PDB file of C-alpha atoms in Angstrom:
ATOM      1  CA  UNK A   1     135.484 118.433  83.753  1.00 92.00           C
ATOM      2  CA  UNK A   2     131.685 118.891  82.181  1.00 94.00           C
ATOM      3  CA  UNK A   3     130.596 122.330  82.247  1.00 97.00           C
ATOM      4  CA  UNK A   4     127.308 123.747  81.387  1.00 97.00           C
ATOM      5  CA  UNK A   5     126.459 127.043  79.830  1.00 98.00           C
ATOM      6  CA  UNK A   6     123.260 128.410  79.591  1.00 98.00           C
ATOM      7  CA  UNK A   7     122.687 131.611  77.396  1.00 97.00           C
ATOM      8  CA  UNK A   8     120.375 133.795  76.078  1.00 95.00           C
ATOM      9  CA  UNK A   9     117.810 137.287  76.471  1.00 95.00           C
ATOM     10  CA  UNK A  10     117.283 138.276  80.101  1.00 94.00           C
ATOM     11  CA  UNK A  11     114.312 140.199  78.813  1.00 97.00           C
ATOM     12  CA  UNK A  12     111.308 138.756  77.215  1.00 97.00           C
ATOM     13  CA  UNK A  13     107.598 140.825  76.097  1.00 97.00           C
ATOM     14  CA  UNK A  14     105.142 139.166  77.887  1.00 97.00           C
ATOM     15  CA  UNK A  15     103.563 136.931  74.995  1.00 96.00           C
ATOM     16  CA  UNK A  16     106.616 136.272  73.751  1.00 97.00           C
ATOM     17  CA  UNK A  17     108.710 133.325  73.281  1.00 97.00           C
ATOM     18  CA  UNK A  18     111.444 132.671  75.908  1.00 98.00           C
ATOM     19  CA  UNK A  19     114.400 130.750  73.679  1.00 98.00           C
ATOM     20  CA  UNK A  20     117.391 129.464  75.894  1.00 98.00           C
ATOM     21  CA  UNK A  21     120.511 127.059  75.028  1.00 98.00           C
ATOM     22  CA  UNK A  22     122.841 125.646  77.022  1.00 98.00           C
ATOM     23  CA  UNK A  23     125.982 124.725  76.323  1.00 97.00           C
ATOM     24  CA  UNK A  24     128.218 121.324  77.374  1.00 96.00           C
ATOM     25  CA  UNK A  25     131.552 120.929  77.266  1.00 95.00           C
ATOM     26  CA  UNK A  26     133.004 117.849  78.324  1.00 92.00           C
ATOM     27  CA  UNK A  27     130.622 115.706  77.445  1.00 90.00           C
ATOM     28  CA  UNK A  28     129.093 114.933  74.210  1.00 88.00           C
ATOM     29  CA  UNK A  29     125.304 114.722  73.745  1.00 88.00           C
ATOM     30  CA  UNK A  30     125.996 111.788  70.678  1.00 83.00           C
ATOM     31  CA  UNK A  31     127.758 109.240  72.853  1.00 71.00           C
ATOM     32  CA  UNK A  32     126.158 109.072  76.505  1.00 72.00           C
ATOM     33  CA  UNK A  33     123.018 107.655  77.628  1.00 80.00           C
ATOM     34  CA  UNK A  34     121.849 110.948  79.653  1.00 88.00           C
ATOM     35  CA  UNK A  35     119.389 112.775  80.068  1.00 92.00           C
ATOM     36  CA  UNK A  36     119.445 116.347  80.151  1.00 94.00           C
ATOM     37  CA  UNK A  37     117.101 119.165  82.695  1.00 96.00           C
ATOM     38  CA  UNK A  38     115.853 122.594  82.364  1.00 98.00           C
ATOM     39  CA  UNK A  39     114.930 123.594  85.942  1.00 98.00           C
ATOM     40  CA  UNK A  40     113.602 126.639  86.976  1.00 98.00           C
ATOM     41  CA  UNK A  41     113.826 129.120  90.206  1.00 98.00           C
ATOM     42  CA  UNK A  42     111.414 132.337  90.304  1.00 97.00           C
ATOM     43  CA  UNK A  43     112.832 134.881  92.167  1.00 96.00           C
ATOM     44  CA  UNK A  44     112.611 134.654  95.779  1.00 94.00           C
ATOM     45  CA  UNK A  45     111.089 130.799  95.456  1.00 96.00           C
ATOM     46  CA  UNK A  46     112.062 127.315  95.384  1.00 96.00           C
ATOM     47  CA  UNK A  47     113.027 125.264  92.319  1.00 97.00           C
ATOM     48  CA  UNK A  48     110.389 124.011  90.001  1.00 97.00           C
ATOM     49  CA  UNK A  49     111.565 121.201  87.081  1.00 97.00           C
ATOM     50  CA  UNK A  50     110.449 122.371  84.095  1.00 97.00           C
ATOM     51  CA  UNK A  51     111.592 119.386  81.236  1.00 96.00           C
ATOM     52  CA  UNK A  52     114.494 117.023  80.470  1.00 95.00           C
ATOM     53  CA  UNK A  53     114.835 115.133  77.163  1.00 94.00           C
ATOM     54  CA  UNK A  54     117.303 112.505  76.073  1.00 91.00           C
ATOM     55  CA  UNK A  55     119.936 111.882  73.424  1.00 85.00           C
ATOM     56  CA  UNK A  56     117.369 109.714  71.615  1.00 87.00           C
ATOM     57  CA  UNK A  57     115.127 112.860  71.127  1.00 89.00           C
ATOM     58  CA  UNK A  58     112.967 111.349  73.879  1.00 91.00           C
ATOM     59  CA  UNK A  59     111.307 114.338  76.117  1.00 94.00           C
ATOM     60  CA  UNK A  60     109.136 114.520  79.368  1.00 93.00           C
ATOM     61  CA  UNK A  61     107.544 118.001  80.018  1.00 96.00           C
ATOM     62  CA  UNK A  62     105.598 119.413  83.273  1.00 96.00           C
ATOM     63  CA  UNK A  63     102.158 119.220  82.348  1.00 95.00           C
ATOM     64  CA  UNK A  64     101.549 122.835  83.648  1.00 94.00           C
ATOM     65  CA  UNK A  65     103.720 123.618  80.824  1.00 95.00           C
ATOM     66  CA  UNK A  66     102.867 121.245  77.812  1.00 86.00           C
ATOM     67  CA  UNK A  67     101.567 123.060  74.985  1.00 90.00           C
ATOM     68  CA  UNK A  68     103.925 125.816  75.552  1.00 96.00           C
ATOM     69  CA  UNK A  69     107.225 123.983  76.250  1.00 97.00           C
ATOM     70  CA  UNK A  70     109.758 122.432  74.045  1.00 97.00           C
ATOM     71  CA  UNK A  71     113.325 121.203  74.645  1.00 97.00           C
ATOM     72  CA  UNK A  72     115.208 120.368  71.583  1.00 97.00           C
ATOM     73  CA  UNK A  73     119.147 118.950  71.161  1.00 95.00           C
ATOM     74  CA  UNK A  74     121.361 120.077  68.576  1.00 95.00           C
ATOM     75  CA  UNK A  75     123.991 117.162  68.733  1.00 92.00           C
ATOM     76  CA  UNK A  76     126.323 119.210  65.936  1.00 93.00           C
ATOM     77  CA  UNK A  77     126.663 121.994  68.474  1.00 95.00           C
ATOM     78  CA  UNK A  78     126.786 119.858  71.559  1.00 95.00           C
ATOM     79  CA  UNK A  79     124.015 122.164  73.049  1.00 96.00           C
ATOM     80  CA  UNK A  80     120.002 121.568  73.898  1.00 97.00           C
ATOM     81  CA  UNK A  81     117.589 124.499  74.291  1.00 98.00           C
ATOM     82  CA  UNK A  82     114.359 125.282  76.048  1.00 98.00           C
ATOM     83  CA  UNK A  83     111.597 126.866  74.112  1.00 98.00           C
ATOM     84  CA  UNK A  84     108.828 128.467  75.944  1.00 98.00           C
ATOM     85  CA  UNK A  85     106.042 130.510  74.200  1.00 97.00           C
ATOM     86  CA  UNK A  86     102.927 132.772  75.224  1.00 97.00           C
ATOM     87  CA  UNK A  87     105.525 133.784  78.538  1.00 97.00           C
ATOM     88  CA  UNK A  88     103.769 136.104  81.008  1.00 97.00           C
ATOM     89  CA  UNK A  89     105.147 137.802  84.016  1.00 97.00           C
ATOM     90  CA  UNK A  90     104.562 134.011  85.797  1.00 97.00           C
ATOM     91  CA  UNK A  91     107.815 132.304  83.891  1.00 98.00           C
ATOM     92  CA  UNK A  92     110.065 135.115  85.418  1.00 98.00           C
ATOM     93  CA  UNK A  93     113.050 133.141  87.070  1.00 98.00           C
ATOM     94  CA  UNK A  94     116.455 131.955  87.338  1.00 98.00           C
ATOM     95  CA  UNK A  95     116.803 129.001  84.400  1.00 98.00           C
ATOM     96  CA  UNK A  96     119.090 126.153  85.226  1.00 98.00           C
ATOM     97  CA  UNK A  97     119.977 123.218  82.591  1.00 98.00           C
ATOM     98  CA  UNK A  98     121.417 120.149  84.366  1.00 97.00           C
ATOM     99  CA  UNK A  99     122.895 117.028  83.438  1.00 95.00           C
ATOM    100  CA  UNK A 100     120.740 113.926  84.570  1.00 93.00           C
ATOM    101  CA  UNK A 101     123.459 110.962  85.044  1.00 88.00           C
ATOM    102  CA  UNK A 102     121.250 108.438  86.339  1.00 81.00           C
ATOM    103  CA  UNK A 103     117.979 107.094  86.059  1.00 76.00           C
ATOM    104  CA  UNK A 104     115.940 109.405  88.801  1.00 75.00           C
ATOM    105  CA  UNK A 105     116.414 112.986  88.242  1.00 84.00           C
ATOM    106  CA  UNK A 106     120.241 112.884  89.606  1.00 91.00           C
ATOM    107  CA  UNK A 107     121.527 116.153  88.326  1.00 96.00           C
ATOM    108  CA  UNK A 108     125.203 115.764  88.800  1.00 94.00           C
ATOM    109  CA  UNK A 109     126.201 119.011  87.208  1.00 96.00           C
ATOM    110  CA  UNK A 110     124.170 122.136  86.589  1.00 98.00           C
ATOM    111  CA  UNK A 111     124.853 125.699  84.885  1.00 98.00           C
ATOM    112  CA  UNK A 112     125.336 128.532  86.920  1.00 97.00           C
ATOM    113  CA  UNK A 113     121.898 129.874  85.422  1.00 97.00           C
ATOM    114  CA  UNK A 114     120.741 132.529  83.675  1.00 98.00           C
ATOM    115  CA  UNK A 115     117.547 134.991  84.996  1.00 98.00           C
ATOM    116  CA  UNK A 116     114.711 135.739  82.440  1.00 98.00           C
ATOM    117  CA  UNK A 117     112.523 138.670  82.859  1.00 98.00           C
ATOM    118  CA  UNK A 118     109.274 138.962  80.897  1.00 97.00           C
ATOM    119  CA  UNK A 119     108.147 142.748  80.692  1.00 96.00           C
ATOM    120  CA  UNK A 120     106.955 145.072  78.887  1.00 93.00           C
TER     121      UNK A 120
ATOM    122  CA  UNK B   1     101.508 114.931  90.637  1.00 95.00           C
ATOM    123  CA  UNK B   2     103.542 114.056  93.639  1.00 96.00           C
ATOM    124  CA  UNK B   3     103.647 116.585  96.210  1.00 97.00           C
ATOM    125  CA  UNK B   4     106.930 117.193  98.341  1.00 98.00           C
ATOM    126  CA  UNK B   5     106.418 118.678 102.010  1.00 98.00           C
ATOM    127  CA  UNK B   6     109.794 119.691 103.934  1.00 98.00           C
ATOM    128  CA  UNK B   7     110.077 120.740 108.210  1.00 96.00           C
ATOM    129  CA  UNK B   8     111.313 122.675 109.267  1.00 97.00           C
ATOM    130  CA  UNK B   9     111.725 125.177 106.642  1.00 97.00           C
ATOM    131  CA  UNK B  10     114.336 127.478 108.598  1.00 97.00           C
ATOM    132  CA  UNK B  11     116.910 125.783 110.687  1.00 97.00           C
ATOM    133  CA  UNK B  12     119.163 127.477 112.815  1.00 97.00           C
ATOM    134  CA  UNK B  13     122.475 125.713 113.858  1.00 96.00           C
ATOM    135  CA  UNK B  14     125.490 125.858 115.917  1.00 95.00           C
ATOM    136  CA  UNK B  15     128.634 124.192 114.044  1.00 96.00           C
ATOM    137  CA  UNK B  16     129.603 121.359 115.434  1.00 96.00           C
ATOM    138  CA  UNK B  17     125.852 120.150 116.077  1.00 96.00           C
ATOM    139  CA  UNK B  18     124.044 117.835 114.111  1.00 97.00           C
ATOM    140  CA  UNK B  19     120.840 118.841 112.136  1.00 97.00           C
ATOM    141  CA  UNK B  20     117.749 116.883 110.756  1.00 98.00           C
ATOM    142  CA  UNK B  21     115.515 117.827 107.682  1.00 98.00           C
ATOM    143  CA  UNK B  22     112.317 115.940 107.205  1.00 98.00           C
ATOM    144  CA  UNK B  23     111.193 115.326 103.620  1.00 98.00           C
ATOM    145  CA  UNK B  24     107.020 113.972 103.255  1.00 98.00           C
ATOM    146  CA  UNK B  25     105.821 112.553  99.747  1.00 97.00           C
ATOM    147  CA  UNK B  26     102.347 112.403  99.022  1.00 97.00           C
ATOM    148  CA  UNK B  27     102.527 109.211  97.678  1.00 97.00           C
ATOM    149  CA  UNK B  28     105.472 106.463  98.080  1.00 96.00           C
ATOM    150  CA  UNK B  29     108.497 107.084  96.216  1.00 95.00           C
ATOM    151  CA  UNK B  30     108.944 103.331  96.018  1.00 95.00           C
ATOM    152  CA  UNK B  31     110.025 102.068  92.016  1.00 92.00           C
ATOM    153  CA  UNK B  32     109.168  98.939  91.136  1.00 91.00           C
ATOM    154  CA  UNK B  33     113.268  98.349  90.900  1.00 90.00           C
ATOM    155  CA  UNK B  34     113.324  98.292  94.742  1.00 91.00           C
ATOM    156  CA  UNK B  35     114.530 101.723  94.825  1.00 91.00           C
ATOM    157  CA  UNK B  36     113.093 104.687  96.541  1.00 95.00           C
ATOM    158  CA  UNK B  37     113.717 107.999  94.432  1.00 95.00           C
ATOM    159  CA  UNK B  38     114.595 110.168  96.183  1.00 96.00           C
ATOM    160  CA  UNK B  39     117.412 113.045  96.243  1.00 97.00           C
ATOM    161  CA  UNK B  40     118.826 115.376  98.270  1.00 98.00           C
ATOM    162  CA  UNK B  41     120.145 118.995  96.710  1.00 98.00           C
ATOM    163  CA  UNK B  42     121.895 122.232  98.386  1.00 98.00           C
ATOM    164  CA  UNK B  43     121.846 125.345  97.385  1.00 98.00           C
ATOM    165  CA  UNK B  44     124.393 127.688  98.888  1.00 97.00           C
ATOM    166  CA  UNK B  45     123.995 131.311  98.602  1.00 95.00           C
ATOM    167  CA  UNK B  46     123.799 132.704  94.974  1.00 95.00           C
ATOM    168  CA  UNK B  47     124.997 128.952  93.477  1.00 97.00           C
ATOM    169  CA  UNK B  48     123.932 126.781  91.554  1.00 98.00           C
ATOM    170  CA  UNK B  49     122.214 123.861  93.243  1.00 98.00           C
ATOM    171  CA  UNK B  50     124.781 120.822  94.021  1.00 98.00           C
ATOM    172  CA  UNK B  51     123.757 117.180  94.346  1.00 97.00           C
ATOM    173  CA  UNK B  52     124.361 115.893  97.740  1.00 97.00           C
ATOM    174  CA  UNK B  53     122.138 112.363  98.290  1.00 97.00           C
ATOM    175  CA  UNK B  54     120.734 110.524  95.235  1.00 95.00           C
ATOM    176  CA  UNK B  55     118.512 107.338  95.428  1.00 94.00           C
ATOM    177  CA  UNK B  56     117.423 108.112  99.149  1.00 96.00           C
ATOM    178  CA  UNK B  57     121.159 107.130 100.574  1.00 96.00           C
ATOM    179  CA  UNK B  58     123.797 107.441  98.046  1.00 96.00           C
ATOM    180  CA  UNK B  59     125.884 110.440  98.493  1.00 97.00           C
ATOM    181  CA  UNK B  60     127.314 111.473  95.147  1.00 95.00           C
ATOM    182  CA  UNK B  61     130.618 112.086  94.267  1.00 93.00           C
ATOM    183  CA  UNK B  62     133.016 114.202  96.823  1.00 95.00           C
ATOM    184  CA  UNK B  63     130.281 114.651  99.567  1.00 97.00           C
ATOM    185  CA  UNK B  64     131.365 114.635 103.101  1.00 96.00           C
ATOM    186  CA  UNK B  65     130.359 111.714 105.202  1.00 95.00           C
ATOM    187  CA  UNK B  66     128.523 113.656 107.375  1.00 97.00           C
ATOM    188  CA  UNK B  67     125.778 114.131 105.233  1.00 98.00           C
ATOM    189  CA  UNK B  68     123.658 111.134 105.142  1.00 98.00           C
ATOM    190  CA  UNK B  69     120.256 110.024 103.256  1.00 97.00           C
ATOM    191  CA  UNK B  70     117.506 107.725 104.744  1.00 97.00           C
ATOM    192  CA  UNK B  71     113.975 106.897 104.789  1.00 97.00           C
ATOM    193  CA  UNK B  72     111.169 104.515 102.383  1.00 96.00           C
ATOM    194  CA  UNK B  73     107.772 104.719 101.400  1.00 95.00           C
ATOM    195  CA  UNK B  74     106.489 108.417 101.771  1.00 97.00           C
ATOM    196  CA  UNK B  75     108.891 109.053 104.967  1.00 98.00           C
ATOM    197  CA  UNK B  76     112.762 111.110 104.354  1.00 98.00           C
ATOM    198  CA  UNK B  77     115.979 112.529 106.243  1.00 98.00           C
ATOM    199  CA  UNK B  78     118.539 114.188 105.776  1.00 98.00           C
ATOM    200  CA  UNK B  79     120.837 114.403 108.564  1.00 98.00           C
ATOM    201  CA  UNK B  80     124.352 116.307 109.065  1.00 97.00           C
ATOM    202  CA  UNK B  81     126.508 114.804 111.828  1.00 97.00           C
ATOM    203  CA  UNK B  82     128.293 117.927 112.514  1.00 97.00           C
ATOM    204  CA  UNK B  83     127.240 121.149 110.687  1.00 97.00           C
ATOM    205  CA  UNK B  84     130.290 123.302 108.914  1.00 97.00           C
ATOM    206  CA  UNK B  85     129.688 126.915 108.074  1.00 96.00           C
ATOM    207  CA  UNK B  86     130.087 125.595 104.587  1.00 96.00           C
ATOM    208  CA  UNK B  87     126.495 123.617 104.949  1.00 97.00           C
ATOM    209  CA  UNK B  88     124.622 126.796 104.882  1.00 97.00           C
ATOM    210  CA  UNK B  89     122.520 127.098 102.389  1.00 97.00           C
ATOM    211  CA  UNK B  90     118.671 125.731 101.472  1.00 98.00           C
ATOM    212  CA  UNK B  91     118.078 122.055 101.127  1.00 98.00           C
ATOM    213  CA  UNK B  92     115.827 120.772  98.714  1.00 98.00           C
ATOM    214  CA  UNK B  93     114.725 117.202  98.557  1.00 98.00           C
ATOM    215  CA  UNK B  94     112.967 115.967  94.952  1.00 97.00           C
ATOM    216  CA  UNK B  95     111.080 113.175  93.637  1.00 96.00           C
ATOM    217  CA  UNK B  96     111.935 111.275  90.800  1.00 94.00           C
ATOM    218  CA  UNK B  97     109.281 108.195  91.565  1.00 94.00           C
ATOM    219  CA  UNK B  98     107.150 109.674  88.282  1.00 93.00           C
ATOM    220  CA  UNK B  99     106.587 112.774  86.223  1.00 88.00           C
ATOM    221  CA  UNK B 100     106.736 115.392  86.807  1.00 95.00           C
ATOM    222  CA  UNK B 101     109.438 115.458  89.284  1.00 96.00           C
ATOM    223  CA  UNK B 102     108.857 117.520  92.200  1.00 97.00           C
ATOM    224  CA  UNK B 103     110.986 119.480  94.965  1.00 97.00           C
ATOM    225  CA  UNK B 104     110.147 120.553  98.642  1.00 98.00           C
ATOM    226  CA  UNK B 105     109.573 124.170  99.418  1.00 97.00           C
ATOM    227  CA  UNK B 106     113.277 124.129 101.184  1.00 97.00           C
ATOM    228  CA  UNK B 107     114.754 124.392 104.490  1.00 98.00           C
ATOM    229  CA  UNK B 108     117.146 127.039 104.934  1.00 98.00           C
ATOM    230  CA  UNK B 109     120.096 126.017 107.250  1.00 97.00           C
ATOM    231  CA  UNK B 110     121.768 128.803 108.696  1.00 96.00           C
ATOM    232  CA  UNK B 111     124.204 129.380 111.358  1.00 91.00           C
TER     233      UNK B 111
END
């Protein structure tokens, strides 16, 4: 059964960097032709896709993001990350990672999430 | 970017009833592979979201028959044939036609 785990602060300084990683179990990231989501939910709101990148190192990035985003694998680990810097009260939400299975965004399995806050 | 417009946004049901949610692109969803991407997610109350439709039609692994995916160019449904209390939750359709992919605001089913 795949499982993804997401971890890291719930609390961020506005300006900050937000740094998340999730974690897969079974499934490996070095033998699969997936890609592999951050999605994000503010509180209260709907869900807003934030990135995905590939186990070539390939990545596509929301525009309203680019410059600030990065999503990075670390095959040795099994485990990609979200990086997200210059974070203001606006990128306060519930962070998903999701496995993409097929080509079209078809996120078979997801993390239970984990909520950032960015304050002061 | 492709914008994703959902009706009705609340939806009370009755079990046993069907339901409909409408799902509008702002431009066709259409691949140049024939296929129309388009998916179908529910969220149930403090969950995860779960993948219930993918491609416009195909219901992924373990979903009831009663959920079912249609629609082309810029025009989507979702319908239930008979709701359970289990279906309540908010539905989310989402674009996957070109970057960056997009959801609807949501419809929240409730009974």
């Amino acid at each position: 059964q795949v499982r993804l785990q997401e971890s890291g602060p719930g609390l961020v300084r506005p300006s900050g960097t937000l740094s998340l990683t999730c974690g897969v179990s079974g499934d490996s990231l070095k033998n699969n032709d997936n890609w592999w989501a951050w999605v994000r939910q503010p509180p209260g709101k709907g869900l807003e896709w934030i990135g995905e990148i590939h186990h070539s190192g390939s990545t596509n990035y929301h525009p309203s993001l680019e410059g600030r985003v990065t999503i990075s694998m670390d095959k040795s680990h099994n485990e990609f990350s979200l990086r997200l810097t210059s974070v203001t009260a606006a990128d306060t939400a519930l962070y998903f990672c999701a496995r993409d299975i097929l080509v079209g965004a078809v996120y078979d399995v997801w993390g239970q999430g984990t909520m950032v806050t960015v304050s002061s | 970017e492709i914008v994703m417009t959902q009706s009705p946004r609340s939806l009370p049901v009755t079990p046993g009833e069907p339901a409909s949610i409408s799902c509008w692109s702002s431009q066709s969803l259409l691949q140049t592979d024939g296929i129309h991407y388009l998916e179908w997610y529910l969220q149930k109350p403090g969950k995860s979201p779960q993948l219930l439709i993918y491609s416009t039609s195909t219901r992924a692994s373990g979903v009831p028959d009663r959920f079912t995916g249609s629609g082309s160019g810029t025009d989507f449904t979702l319908r239930i044939s008979r709701v359970e209390t289990e279906d309540v939750g908010v539905y989310y359709c989402m674009q996957a036609r070109q970057g960056p992919y997009t959801f609807g605001q949501g419809t929240k089913l409730e009974i």
